[in-house]
Every structure is written in C-alpha cells, then in structure tokens.
mmCIF file of C-alpha atoms in Angstrom:
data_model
loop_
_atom_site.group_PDB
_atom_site.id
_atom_site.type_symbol
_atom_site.label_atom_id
_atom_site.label_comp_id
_atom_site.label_asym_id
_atom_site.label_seq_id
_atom_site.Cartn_x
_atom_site.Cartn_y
_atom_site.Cartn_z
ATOM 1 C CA UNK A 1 -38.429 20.617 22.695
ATOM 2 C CA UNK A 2 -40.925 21.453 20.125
ATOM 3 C CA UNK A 3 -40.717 24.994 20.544
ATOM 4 C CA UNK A 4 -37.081 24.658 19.665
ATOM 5 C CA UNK A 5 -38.029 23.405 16.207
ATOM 6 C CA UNK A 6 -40.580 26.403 15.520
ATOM 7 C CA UNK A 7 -38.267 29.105 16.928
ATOM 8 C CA UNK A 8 -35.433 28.114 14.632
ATOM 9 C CA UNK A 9 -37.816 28.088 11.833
ATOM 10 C CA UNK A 10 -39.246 31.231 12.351
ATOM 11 C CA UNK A 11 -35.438 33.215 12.753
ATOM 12 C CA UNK A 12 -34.697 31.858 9.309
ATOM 13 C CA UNK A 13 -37.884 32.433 7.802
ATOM 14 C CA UNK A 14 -37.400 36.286 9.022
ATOM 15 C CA UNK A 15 -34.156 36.365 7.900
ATOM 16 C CA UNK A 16 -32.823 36.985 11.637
ATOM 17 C CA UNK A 17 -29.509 35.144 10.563
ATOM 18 C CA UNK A 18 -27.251 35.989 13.644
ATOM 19 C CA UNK A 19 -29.978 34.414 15.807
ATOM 20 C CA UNK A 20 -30.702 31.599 14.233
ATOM 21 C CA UNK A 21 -26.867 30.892 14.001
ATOM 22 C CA UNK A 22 -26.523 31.333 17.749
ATOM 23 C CA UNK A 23 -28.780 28.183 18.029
ATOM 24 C CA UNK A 24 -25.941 26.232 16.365
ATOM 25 C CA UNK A 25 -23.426 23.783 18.324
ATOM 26 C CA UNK A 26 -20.052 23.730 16.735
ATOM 27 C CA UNK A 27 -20.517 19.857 15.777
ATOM 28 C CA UNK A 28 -23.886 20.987 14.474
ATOM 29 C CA UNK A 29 -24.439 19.815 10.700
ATOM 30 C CA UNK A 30 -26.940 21.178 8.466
ATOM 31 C CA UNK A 31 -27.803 18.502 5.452
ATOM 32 C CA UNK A 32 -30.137 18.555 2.904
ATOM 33 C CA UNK A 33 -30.095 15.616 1.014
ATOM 34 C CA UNK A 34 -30.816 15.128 -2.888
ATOM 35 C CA UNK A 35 -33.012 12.234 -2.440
ATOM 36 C CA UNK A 36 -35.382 10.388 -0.286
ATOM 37 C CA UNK A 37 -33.561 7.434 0.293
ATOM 38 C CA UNK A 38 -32.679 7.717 4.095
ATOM 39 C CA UNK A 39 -29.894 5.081 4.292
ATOM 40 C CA UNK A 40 -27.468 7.414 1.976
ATOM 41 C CA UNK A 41 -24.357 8.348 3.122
ATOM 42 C CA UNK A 42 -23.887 12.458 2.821
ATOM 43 C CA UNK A 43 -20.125 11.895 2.378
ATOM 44 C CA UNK A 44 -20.617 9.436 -0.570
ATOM 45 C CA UNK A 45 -24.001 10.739 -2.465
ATOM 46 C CA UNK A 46 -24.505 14.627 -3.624
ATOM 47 C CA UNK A 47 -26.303 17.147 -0.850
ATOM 48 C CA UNK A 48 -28.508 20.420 -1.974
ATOM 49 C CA UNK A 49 -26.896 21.339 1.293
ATOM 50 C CA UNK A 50 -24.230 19.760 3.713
ATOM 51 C CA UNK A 51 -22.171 21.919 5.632
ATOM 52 C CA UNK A 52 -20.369 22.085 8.598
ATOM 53 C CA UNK A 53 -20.806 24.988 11.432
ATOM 54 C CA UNK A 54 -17.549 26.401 10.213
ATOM 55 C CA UNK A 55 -19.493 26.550 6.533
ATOM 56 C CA UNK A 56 -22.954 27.746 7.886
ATOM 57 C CA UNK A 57 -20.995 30.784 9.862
ATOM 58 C CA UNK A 58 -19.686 31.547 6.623
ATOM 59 C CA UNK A 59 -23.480 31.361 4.526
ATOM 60 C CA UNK A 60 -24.712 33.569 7.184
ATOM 61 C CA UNK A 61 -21.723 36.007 7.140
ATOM 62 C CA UNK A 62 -21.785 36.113 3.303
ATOM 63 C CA UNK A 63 -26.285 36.782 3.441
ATOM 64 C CA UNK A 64 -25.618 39.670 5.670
ATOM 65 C CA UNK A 65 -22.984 41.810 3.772
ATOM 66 C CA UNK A 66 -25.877 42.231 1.184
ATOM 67 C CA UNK A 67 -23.272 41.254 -1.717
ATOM 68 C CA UNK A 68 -25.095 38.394 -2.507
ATOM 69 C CA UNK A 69 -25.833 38.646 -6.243
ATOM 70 C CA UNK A 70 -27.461 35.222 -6.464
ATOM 71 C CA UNK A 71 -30.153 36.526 -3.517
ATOM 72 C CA UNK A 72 -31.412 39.055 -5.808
ATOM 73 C CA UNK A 73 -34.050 39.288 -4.897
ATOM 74 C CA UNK A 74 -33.949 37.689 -1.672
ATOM 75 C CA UNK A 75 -34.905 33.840 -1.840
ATOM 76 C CA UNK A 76 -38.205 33.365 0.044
ATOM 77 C CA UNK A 77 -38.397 30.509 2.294
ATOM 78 C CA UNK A 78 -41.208 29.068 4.131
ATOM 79 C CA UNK A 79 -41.078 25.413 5.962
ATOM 80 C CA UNK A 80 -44.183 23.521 6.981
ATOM 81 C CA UNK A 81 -43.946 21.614 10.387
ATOM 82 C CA UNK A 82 -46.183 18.460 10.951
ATOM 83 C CA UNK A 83 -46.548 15.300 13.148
ATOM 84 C CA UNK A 84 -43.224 16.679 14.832
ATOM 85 C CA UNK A 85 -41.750 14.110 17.323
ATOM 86 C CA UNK A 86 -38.738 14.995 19.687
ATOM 87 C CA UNK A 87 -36.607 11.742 21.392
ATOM 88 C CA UNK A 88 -33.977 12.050 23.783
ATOM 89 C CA UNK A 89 -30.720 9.958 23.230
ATOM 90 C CA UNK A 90 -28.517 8.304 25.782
ATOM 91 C CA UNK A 91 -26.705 11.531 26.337
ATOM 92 C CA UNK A 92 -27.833 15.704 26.156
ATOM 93 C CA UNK A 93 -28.842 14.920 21.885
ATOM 94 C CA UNK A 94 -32.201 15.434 20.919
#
C-alpha cells in the first residue's frame, strides 16, 4: 500500500504524466485545499486544486503538448512523505 504512495510520487516528480494518470480511477479526485482546516467543504471553500478525472486527463493532456506558456520553465515539484499510514475501508478504498 505504501509503495503505491511513493510510486505515484515519483511519476509526477519525473514528469512521467501518462503513467501517473494511468494510476487514476475515474471517480478519482485530486484536491488541494487552501487551508488547513480539515472539516471544509471543497464545493463551498476555494481549492489551489480540485478537479475531477475528466479535469486531471485534461492538465496532463495540456503539460504534454509543450504549449504550456505558464510552465516556462517547467514548475519543479518535489513532495516529502512521512509517518505515512494506509487503512482499508469497508469496501476495495484505501
């Protein structure tokens, strides 16, 4: 389970886009909220980032046609992993 959470680091800190995308489900939601505050509602209170699967496919197909004027130069990103814990929910969710 772990090694889930470093692999999908490491394809987008390589910039290996179409592989990291494959990891996606098509309920999958990628959110990045604005604040700290963990009982916020995404829908109600601004996101640096909340988009849908249909949305991601679209960031990842808009990175790789190298048209990305706002990406130049490239935007570096690193992520730092620590005191990771994985749970298993009533059904297949992690």
């Amino acid at each position: 389970m772990v090694e889930f959470i470093y692999r999908e680091a490491r394809l987008a800190d390589e910039a290996r886009y179409a592989e990291w995308l494959a990891l996606w489900t098509d309920d999958g939601v990628y959110w990045v909220p604005a604040t700290t505050d963990s009982d916020i509602d995404p829908e109600q209170h601004i996101s640096h980032i909340y988009d849908n699967r249909a949305r991601i496919d679209t960031r990842v197909k808009l990175l790789q046609t190298g048209h990305r004027y706002s990406q130049e130069p490239a935007s570096l990103m690193r992520r730092l992993l620590s005191n990771v814990e994985v749970e298993r929910g009533d059904t297949d969710e992690l």
